XYZ file of C-alpha atoms in Angstrom:
633
model
C 47.357 12.772 -104.154
C 48.852 13.308 -100.720
C 46.097 15.754 -99.855
C 43.379 13.319 -100.896
C 44.896 10.404 -98.997
C 45.384 12.549 -95.898
C 41.730 13.511 -95.857
C 40.782 9.895 -96.422
C 42.901 8.843 -93.430
C 41.299 11.453 -91.203
C 37.852 10.251 -92.240
C 38.906 6.661 -91.466
C 40.113 7.705 -88.012
C 36.851 9.473 -87.212
C 34.570 6.734 -88.563
C 36.519 3.975 -86.838
C 36.308 5.746 -83.497
C 32.537 6.116 -83.721
C 32.082 2.494 -84.819
C 34.341 1.235 -82.048
C 32.687 3.036 -79.186
C 28.978 3.448 -79.835
C 26.507 5.097 -82.088
C 26.625 8.856 -81.575
C 23.877 10.345 -79.419
C 22.676 13.933 -79.530
C 21.613 16.239 -76.724
C 17.846 16.647 -76.378
C 16.168 19.001 -73.911
C 13.228 17.093 -72.446
C 9.913 18.969 -72.202
C 11.698 22.276 -72.786
C 8.964 23.798 -74.998
C 5.419 24.284 -73.716
C 2.373 25.351 -75.735
C 0.391 27.850 -73.639
C -2.180 28.856 -76.250
C -4.473 27.804 -77.866
C -5.882 25.695 -75.037
C -6.529 22.643 -77.208
C -2.786 22.461 -78.026
C -1.501 22.814 -74.487
C 1.357 20.322 -74.118
C 5.094 19.938 -73.551
C 7.620 18.855 -76.163
C 11.308 17.984 -76.502
C 13.754 20.141 -78.406
C 17.435 20.162 -79.347
C 19.195 23.448 -78.585
C 21.312 24.810 -81.411
C 25.068 24.851 -80.970
C 25.199 28.591 -81.686
C 23.525 31.706 -80.367
C 22.972 32.292 -76.637
C 20.362 30.153 -74.839
C 19.013 31.795 -71.684
C 20.337 29.151 -69.285
C 18.562 29.376 -65.954
C 15.710 31.398 -67.483
C 12.748 31.137 -69.835
C 10.936 33.050 -72.575
C 7.257 33.312 -73.452
C 6.693 34.524 -76.992
C 4.295 34.708 -79.905
C 4.995 32.359 -82.825
C 5.265 33.764 -86.342
C 5.570 31.716 -89.550
C 6.498 33.458 -92.859
C 3.503 33.782 -95.158
C 5.501 33.407 -98.361
C 6.455 29.781 -99.048
C 9.838 30.854 -100.408
C 10.640 32.515 -97.088
C 9.778 29.495 -94.912
C 13.400 28.261 -94.987
C 14.869 31.626 -93.988
C 17.931 31.218 -96.190
C 17.924 34.810 -97.388
C 17.311 38.133 -95.709
C 13.679 38.975 -95.025
C 12.140 42.009 -96.685
C 11.564 45.146 -94.688
C 13.106 46.664 -91.592
C 12.892 44.023 -88.854
C 9.540 42.623 -90.031
C 9.344 40.151 -87.128
C 10.117 42.596 -84.347
C 7.356 42.285 -81.753
C 4.834 45.097 -81.510
C 3.664 43.921 -78.080
C 5.328 43.152 -74.767
C 5.822 39.560 -75.849
C 8.863 38.707 -77.993
C 8.547 37.035 -81.383
C 9.541 33.380 -81.872
C 10.121 32.745 -85.565
C 9.218 29.325 -86.974
C 11.194 28.113 -90.014
C 11.569 24.870 -91.934
C 14.698 22.773 -92.072
C 16.695 22.579 -95.293
C 18.205 24.615 -98.132
C 20.974 26.261 -96.012
C 22.924 26.131 -92.764
C 20.996 26.230 -89.477
C 23.187 29.106 -88.315
C 22.286 31.165 -91.398
C 18.590 30.752 -90.630
C 19.243 32.020 -87.100
C 21.216 34.999 -88.374
C 18.481 36.056 -90.789
C 15.880 35.622 -88.040
C 17.916 37.792 -85.684
C 18.342 40.463 -88.364
C 14.571 40.460 -88.902
C 13.909 41.212 -85.201
C 13.018 37.731 -83.902
C 13.944 36.971 -80.286
C 14.282 33.215 -80.847
C 14.231 30.660 -83.662
C 12.494 27.295 -83.873
C 13.347 25.057 -86.799
C 10.865 22.350 -87.794
C 12.363 19.082 -88.994
C 11.122 18.035 -92.432
C 11.552 14.337 -91.696
C 10.178 12.013 -89.028
C 13.390 11.185 -87.188
C 15.056 11.578 -83.774
C 16.225 15.075 -82.968
C 19.792 16.080 -83.782
C 21.967 18.972 -82.632
C 21.974 21.923 -84.994
C 25.620 22.842 -85.444
C 27.392 25.759 -87.075
C 29.384 25.182 -90.279
C 32.821 23.594 -89.879
C 34.528 25.969 -92.300
C 32.718 28.705 -94.175
C 33.958 32.173 -94.978
C 30.330 33.307 -95.190
C 29.441 31.915 -91.764
C 32.567 33.339 -90.162
C 31.196 36.822 -90.829
C 28.074 36.360 -88.641
C 28.547 33.311 -86.420
C 30.168 35.376 -83.639
C 27.357 37.936 -83.812
C 24.562 35.430 -83.202
C 22.831 36.080 -79.887
C 19.298 34.672 -80.195
C 18.625 31.087 -78.997
C 17.619 28.372 -81.451
C 16.053 24.930 -81.173
C 15.026 22.067 -83.453
C 11.629 20.403 -82.984
C 10.127 17.289 -84.561
C 7.941 17.414 -87.627
C 4.523 16.470 -86.058
C 4.844 19.135 -83.366
C 5.866 21.767 -85.926
C 2.941 20.871 -88.192
C 0.456 21.321 -85.324
C 1.783 24.855 -84.786
C 1.511 25.658 -88.503
C -2.102 24.396 -88.611
C -3.037 26.564 -85.612
C -1.418 29.619 -87.197
C -3.213 28.992 -90.500
C -6.591 29.230 -88.801
C -5.696 32.742 -87.701
C -8.368 32.959 -84.989
C -5.926 33.212 -82.090
C -2.207 33.560 -81.447
C 0.089 30.673 -80.597
C 2.061 31.223 -77.392
C 5.108 29.105 -76.600
C 7.297 28.988 -73.529
C 10.952 28.169 -74.135
C 12.331 26.960 -70.830
C 16.045 26.656 -70.038
C 15.652 26.820 -66.247
C 16.177 23.086 -65.860
C 18.527 22.576 -68.789
C 21.469 22.344 -66.382
C 21.085 20.208 -63.238
C 21.650 22.177 -60.022
C 21.911 19.633 -57.190
C 24.392 21.320 -54.835
C 26.699 24.255 -54.123
C 29.493 23.156 -56.493
C 29.387 23.040 -60.282
C 31.498 20.503 -62.145
C 32.252 21.344 -65.746
C 34.624 20.175 -68.454
C 35.858 21.601 -71.735
C 36.715 19.392 -74.701
C 39.297 21.328 -76.634
C 42.403 20.987 -78.790
C 45.906 22.450 -78.805
C 45.804 22.763 -82.607
C 45.364 26.400 -83.670
C 45.296 25.794 -87.426
C 41.735 24.506 -87.768
C 40.099 27.759 -88.785
C 37.193 29.521 -87.097
C 36.574 26.692 -84.618
C 40.122 26.850 -83.244
C 39.971 30.632 -83.053
C 36.652 30.404 -81.197
C 37.910 28.028 -78.534
C 41.187 29.878 -77.967
C 39.424 33.231 -77.693
C 37.041 31.680 -75.188
C 39.878 30.274 -73.055
C 41.651 33.639 -72.954
C 38.463 35.591 -72.185
C 37.005 33.133 -69.676
C 40.259 32.519 -67.782
C 39.551 35.217 -65.196
C 36.072 33.902 -64.367
C 37.284 30.305 -64.303
C 40.128 30.992 -61.888
C 37.940 33.040 -59.529
C 35.362 30.261 -59.373
C 37.959 27.530 -58.918
C 40.055 29.334 -56.306
C 36.890 29.991 -54.316
C 35.992 26.304 -54.350
C 32.771 26.984 -56.274
C 33.635 24.842 -59.292
C 35.676 21.824 -60.319
C 37.017 22.110 -63.855
C 38.469 19.304 -65.977
C 39.972 19.716 -69.460
C 39.540 16.972 -72.064
C 40.931 16.278 -75.529
C 39.406 14.130 -78.263
C 41.697 11.436 -79.649
C 41.247 8.887 -82.427
C 43.001 5.617 -83.139
C 44.509 4.058 -86.226
C 43.139 0.728 -87.565
C 45.632 -2.130 -87.187
C 46.192 -2.650 -90.948
C 47.487 0.951 -91.151
C 49.529 1.139 -87.931
C 52.906 0.972 -89.696
C 51.948 3.248 -92.587
C 53.690 6.605 -92.849
C 50.355 8.348 -92.391
C 49.576 6.649 -89.065
C 53.131 7.072 -87.839
C 52.924 10.810 -88.466
C 49.514 11.198 -86.825
C 49.682 8.742 -83.912
C 51.685 7.745 -80.842
C 51.900 4.448 -78.926
C 51.691 2.366 -82.127
C 48.508 3.874 -83.507
C 46.523 3.915 -80.263
C 46.167 7.711 -80.016
C 45.950 9.955 -83.061
C 45.010 13.446 -84.225
C 44.343 14.732 -87.753
C 47.146 16.521 -89.549
C 46.745 20.295 -88.861
C 47.364 21.316 -92.479
C 45.706 18.181 -93.892
C 48.957 17.572 -95.760
C 51.485 14.982 -94.569
C 54.250 16.567 -96.593
C 54.568 19.898 -94.783
C 54.050 21.745 -91.541
C 53.179 20.078 -88.266
C 51.898 16.530 -87.903
C 49.017 15.027 -86.014
C 51.579 13.406 -83.721
C 52.724 16.857 -82.603
C 49.141 17.732 -81.700
C 48.584 14.502 -79.727
C 51.774 15.070 -77.699
C 50.832 18.648 -76.833
C 47.298 17.576 -75.936
C 48.835 14.988 -73.604
C 51.191 17.567 -72.123
C 48.298 19.930 -71.366
C 46.395 17.120 -69.664
C 49.434 16.365 -67.517
C 49.884 20.050 -66.677
C 46.384 19.975 -65.206
C 47.037 16.720 -63.349
C 50.304 17.859 -61.806
C 48.963 21.321 -60.916
C 45.912 19.702 -59.327
C 48.148 17.633 -57.037
C 49.328 20.864 -55.406
C 45.837 22.423 -55.340
C 46.684 24.783 -58.213
C 44.478 23.265 -60.897
C 43.641 26.747 -62.259
C 47.220 27.037 -63.591
C 46.003 25.049 -66.624
C 44.291 28.210 -67.874
C 47.564 30.132 -67.616
C 49.540 27.431 -69.399
C 47.134 27.036 -72.314
C 46.821 30.798 -72.776
C 50.575 31.378 -72.610
C 51.291 28.432 -74.900
C 48.897 29.759 -77.513
C 50.557 33.189 -77.405
C 54.175 32.051 -77.235
C 54.078 28.741 -79.131
C 51.580 29.278 -81.942
C 51.625 27.071 -85.042
C 51.021 30.140 -87.152
C 54.297 31.598 -85.883
C 56.157 28.271 -86.320
C 56.866 28.038 -82.574
C 54.763 24.966 -81.769
C 57.520 22.843 -80.170
C 58.579 20.879 -77.086
C 61.228 23.491 -76.288
C 58.681 26.307 -76.293
C 56.330 24.256 -74.113
C 59.139 23.635 -71.607
C 59.806 27.375 -71.412
C 56.143 28.026 -70.574
C 56.170 25.268 -67.938
C 59.292 26.748 -66.355
C 57.857 30.279 -66.307
C 54.799 29.036 -64.383
C 56.905 27.234 -61.786
C 55.583 23.779 -62.694
C 57.732 20.642 -62.134
C 58.812 19.610 -65.639
C 60.028 16.160 -64.545
C 56.632 15.269 -63.067
C 54.841 16.365 -66.214
C 57.226 14.299 -68.349
C 56.659 11.248 -66.124
C 52.894 11.725 -66.453
C 53.181 11.757 -70.266
C 54.978 8.397 -70.396
C 56.755 6.956 -73.421
C 54.949 7.841 -76.693
C 56.926 5.205 -78.632
C 56.029 2.285 -76.343
C 53.605 -0.368 -77.594
C 51.397 0.006 -74.508
C 48.320 1.925 -73.449
C 48.849 5.441 -72.153
C 46.915 5.809 -68.896
C 45.980 9.455 -69.472
C 44.897 9.182 -73.115
C 43.105 5.864 -72.598
C 40.944 7.586 -70.012
C 40.219 10.387 -72.491
C 38.998 7.926 -75.135
C 36.716 6.247 -72.614
C 35.331 9.612 -71.493
C 34.324 10.593 -75.018
C 31.433 8.135 -74.900
C 28.179 9.702 -73.717
C 26.865 8.706 -70.313
C 23.696 9.597 -68.464
C 22.184 12.786 -69.843
C 25.345 13.692 -71.735
C 25.692 12.701 -75.386
C 28.865 11.537 -77.118
C 31.510 14.195 -77.577
C 31.964 14.525 -81.327
C 32.194 18.301 -81.763
C 35.112 20.533 -80.823
C 34.898 22.571 -78.751
C 32.287 21.038 -76.391
C 31.444 22.282 -72.912
C 29.787 19.973 -70.373
C 28.188 21.455 -67.227
C 27.069 19.111 -64.437
C 27.265 16.220 -66.906
C 25.020 17.936 -69.463
C 26.366 19.274 -72.752
C 26.197 23.024 -73.110
C 24.710 24.190 -76.391
C 25.117 27.708 -77.638
C 27.775 30.246 -78.371
C 31.123 29.577 -76.696
C 31.368 33.060 -75.264
C 32.391 34.273 -71.815
C 29.083 35.689 -70.545
C 26.935 32.977 -72.165
C 29.019 30.177 -70.612
C 29.084 31.908 -67.227
C 25.274 32.015 -67.300
C 25.167 28.282 -67.942
C 27.596 27.562 -65.091
C 25.719 29.866 -62.721
C 22.470 28.050 -63.518
C 24.129 24.886 -62.169
C 24.294 26.090 -58.553
C 21.677 25.134 -56.004
C 19.480 28.095 -55.049
C 21.001 30.443 -52.434
C 24.505 28.970 -52.953
C 25.380 31.172 -55.942
C 28.842 32.768 -55.789
C 28.921 36.593 -55.937
C 30.105 36.584 -59.557
C 26.773 35.013 -60.596
C 24.696 37.761 -58.995
C 26.160 40.646 -60.956
C 23.745 42.914 -62.785
C 24.875 41.923 -66.264
C 23.982 38.270 -65.633
C 20.707 38.312 -63.736
C 17.930 40.547 -62.462
C 17.613 41.041 -58.720
C 13.944 40.193 -58.152
C 14.142 41.329 -54.532
C 14.346 44.946 -55.668
C 10.710 45.004 -56.824
C 8.107 44.701 -54.050
C 10.694 42.728 -52.073
C 10.008 39.758 -54.341
C 6.651 39.200 -52.585
C 8.456 38.009 -49.438
C 8.131 39.054 -45.776
C 9.927 42.262 -44.861
C 10.491 44.303 -41.715
C 10.881 47.700 -43.358
C 11.448 49.457 -40.045
C 14.632 47.512 -39.367
C 15.553 46.692 -42.963
C 15.186 42.919 -42.523
C 13.928 40.860 -45.461
C 13.219 37.195 -46.219
C 13.913 37.699 -49.944
C 17.149 36.094 -51.184
C 18.266 36.766 -54.722
C 19.605 33.792 -56.696
C 20.695 33.356 -60.281
C 17.519 31.411 -61.136
C 15.184 33.865 -59.395
C 14.372 34.585 -55.770
C 13.497 32.484 -52.732
C 11.574 33.596 -49.645
C 13.521 32.305 -46.662
C 13.610 33.755 -43.137
C 17.053 35.326 -42.666
C 19.926 35.103 -40.223
C 20.659 38.618 -38.912
C 23.681 39.347 -36.712
C 23.735 35.783 -35.463
C 19.994 35.729 -34.783
C 17.912 33.228 -36.744
C 14.413 34.084 -37.900
C 11.789 31.370 -38.398
C 8.568 31.377 -40.397
C 7.196 30.703 -43.883
C 9.235 33.540 -45.388
C 6.205 34.899 -47.229
C 3.838 36.206 -44.575
C 5.865 36.156 -41.356
C 9.289 35.622 -39.805
C 10.153 35.896 -36.128
C 13.450 35.896 -34.292
C 14.287 32.834 -32.178
C 17.239 31.631 -30.140
C 19.877 33.410 -28.077
C 20.462 37.023 -28.980
C 17.013 37.520 -30.490
C 16.363 40.467 -28.157
C 19.127 42.436 -29.883
C 17.187 42.549 -33.156
C 13.949 44.531 -33.053
C 13.687 43.504 -29.384
C 12.684 40.013 -30.529
C 9.367 41.419 -31.768
C 8.302 42.058 -28.152
C 7.056 45.142 -26.321
C 9.590 47.593 -24.958
C 9.556 51.095 -23.501
C 12.010 53.575 -21.981
C 11.200 56.159 -19.298
C 13.396 58.253 -17.055
C 16.488 56.553 -18.459
C 15.186 53.049 -17.638
C 14.411 50.484 -20.369
C 11.669 47.914 -19.863
C 11.416 44.910 -22.219
C 9.155 41.886 -22.649
C 11.975 39.974 -24.370
C 14.056 37.804 -22.091
C 17.471 36.416 -23.105
C 16.714 33.399 -20.929
C 13.850 32.342 -23.226
C 14.568 31.342 -26.846
C 11.028 32.191 -27.952
C 8.027 34.173 -26.790
C 7.422 37.490 -25.043
C 6.618 38.031 -21.388
C 5.918 41.342 -19.698
C 8.534 42.237 -17.086
C 7.845 42.575 -13.364
C 5.607 45.556 -12.692
C 3.739 45.186 -16.023
C 0.808 43.145 -17.265
C -0.026 42.030 -20.847
C 0.647 39.480 -23.587
C 4.273 40.494 -24.171
C 3.459 42.412 -27.322
C 1.488 45.000 -25.357
C 2.331 45.687 -21.702
C 0.688 48.133 -19.248
C 1.954 49.350 -15.925
C 0.496 47.766 -12.787
C -0.603 50.193 -10.014
C 0.593 48.154 -7.035
C -0.736 50.771 -4.614
C -4.286 50.891 -5.951
C -4.484 47.125 -6.354
C -3.048 46.709 -2.827
C -0.297 44.416 -4.059
C 2.450 46.039 -1.960
C 3.131 48.596 0.826
C 0.162 47.519 2.910
C 1.843 47.644 6.365
C 0.697 49.899 9.210
C 2.112 53.355 8.899
C 3.154 52.858 5.242
C 2.634 55.398 2.447
C 2.490 53.982 -1.128
C 3.346 55.901 -4.317
C 3.013 54.249 -7.756
C 5.857 54.615 -10.269
C 6.249 53.393 -13.891
C 7.173 49.716 -13.633
C 7.199 49.722 -9.795
C 6.281 51.625 -6.632
C 7.777 53.572 -3.703
C 6.883 52.790 -0.094
C 7.716 55.048 2.861
C 7.168 54.509 6.591
C 5.949 57.156 9.018
C 8.478 58.751 11.339
C 12.033 57.490 11.324
C 11.162 53.888 10.553
C 12.842 51.753 7.867
C 10.751 49.819 5.264
C 11.694 46.158 4.654
C 10.216 45.251 1.223
C 10.351 41.447 1.386
C 8.590 41.504 4.740
C 6.321 44.441 3.852
C 6.922 45.923 7.284
C 8.491 48.913 9.038
C 11.135 48.710 11.799
C 12.749 51.291 14.083
C 16.006 52.673 12.759
C 17.457 52.869 16.394
C 16.606 49.235 17.022
C 18.259 48.464 13.821
C 21.425 50.299 14.915
C 21.432 48.482 18.306
C 21.025 45.164 16.521
C 23.992 45.981 14.363
C 26.073 46.771 17.468
C 25.120 43.463 19.132
C 25.960 41.590 15.930
C 29.391 43.186 15.711
C 30.052 42.449 19.400
C 29.138 38.792 18.994
C 31.362 38.485 15.945
C 34.255 39.979 17.957
C 33.791 37.461 20.761
C 33.663 34.556 18.326
C 36.797 35.775 16.558
C 38.702 36.094 19.878
C 37.710 32.593 20.944
C 38.838 31.214 17.614
C 42.241 32.877 17.924
C 42.806 31.528 21.453
C 41.865 28.024 20.332
C 44.304 28.209 17.436
C 47.189 29.269 19.802
C 46.408 26.428 22.243
C 46.154 23.890 19.426
C 49.446 24.966 17.924
C 51.282 24.679 21.381
C 49.940 21.163 22.068
C 50.782 19.988 18.526
C 54.391 21.257 18.841
C 54.901 19.512 22.217
C 53.559 16.251 20.826
C 55.794 16.382 17.763
C 58.912 17.044 19.922
C 58.202 13.945 22.056
C 57.738 11.704 19.017
C 60.967 12.882 17.384
C 63.008 12.184 20.568
C 61.614 8.656 20.777
C 62.550 7.882 17.176
C 66.097 9.246 17.572
C 66.724 7.136 20.719
C 66.356 3.951 18.659
C 69.388 4.909 16.583
C 71.682 5.951 19.539
C 75.155 4.099 19.761
C 74.892 0.775 21.647
C 77.007 0.006 24.811
C 79.889 -2.504 24.593
C 77.861 -5.429 25.858
C 75.155 -4.969 23.281
C 77.709 -4.492 20.522
C 79.381 -7.834 21.354
C 76.049 -9.572 21.224
C 75.382 -8.175 17.824
C 78.770 -9.241 16.496
C 78.388 -12.773 17.941
C 75.086 -13.166 16.141
C 75.900 -11.303 12.956
C 74.884 -14.232 10.797
C 71.508 -14.549 12.483
C 68.469 -12.471 11.613
C 68.490 -9.237 13.551
C 65.379 -8.676 15.723
C 64.524 -5.992 18.168
C 64.182 -8.653 20.887
C 67.859 -9.692 20.519
C 68.995 -6.127 21.028
C 66.740 -5.214 23.946
């Protein structure tokens, strides 16, 4: 009787929450399936990704559709005959089409995967809005294969599925579909925001094991991304509430805090033994506060350490799920226990809890995100992730949320994506001589964008050309300009004073990309003076004068070397005379200035000399009158 009433109470809590907030909404991928062939069926359709398997987030798949010929096999509820009968015999993968009904969605996917299919599409048998295909809550049969599912799955509406079946029945041409996950996750900027709806309860079977295994396995990736500032992670916990007529019942008291406002189902579904729902709510609240307090000191990633350590040290299965154990974990991580306790508030008070009230409000779907009704649920850039909760699969989904060219290094590893720049340079511009390429690998593909090399920016369309611009461009491939070196001298058409363009240096003629030496002698551009002999050199010329004359280039003339020496002597003599005159003037100036200063000082001192007796008596007689120089004189 207790077991039956406990289950009834949990159902009441779940139904009441849904009725209170809003009608549940499911996640639908808009225009995610395209018909490529036959031509008369070309169109785009919505689909709902299954909550199992591994969708190729950030990528796409083009495959040939196959529908089982035997009516009994159209549901895919039992293994297909033969050794991988649906394995593709061409370069295109096989997309298996099955009907809804008769068994779990996940079982259909497993049988399809075993038969060699690369993806599964399930056709709804009723005209209704799309729903999310979920894996079984608790099934010993499903537990054996659910973790092994790797192919993606999607549910489509009945009319669309029927059009595919009709085309396949004609048999005159194949049906090609494109499953597109490239836009399933928004990718607006260089930071991905994601949240995980989880639970501290570890006694809920395969689902609890799945989420705890994910947290332990994904912790390393999560902390690397968060410490690097690439992501912002927020944990969430689903809570229910108790209807007012039942607030003071023993069942609500054991499952709820704050007078029935925040509840969790009993872990063992039996109020008479084990842990209570109230224990779960309090630990959920504590884990939320751990994240809040750690975030205040810019250590938000410590949440992953706490949850992992708590699961290992304080497991329900080992009867260690307690406040004391939680406090030990908090202490070991160096977290301030008093701040966490203050964040949690008073669970017995008849008031709203700020932290849990926010969690209840957040459960309601907003924007492109549906209501959170399934645990665990991952939300990436405000869109619910659908697929297997597994480390690599989730990392792919998060990586698909970065804006192109802002992907962190962890997203560009070989086991996550293919580097498209390795084949034909991705079709982008490349300077193979200097190893400079416009191809940039990203998680979603490649982009052709002129690079920045050693501080030098290249500009162009990235596909057919890129050229260096700005300061320093001459250091990279000589700025794309002509250059040559002879006899230890380097000549270049790239000038650091010009941010763009090429111009042949002095002594050369051309467009800057090709420069030829000018023969100044033959073209009579220099060394044309009487008695001059001109010899052309690479990039210049040599001019010699007859006899002992000296050549002056800027005047293009020759002068006598002796005259030059005499001129130097006269110049030195004149400088000597000027210097001597300057020194004599300085000595005379200094003597006159000293004599003048001595005279002025004596005059000032005479004013303060002692007065004679007659003057002193006059001063004393008139001591109460203003003292003027005229009365003293």
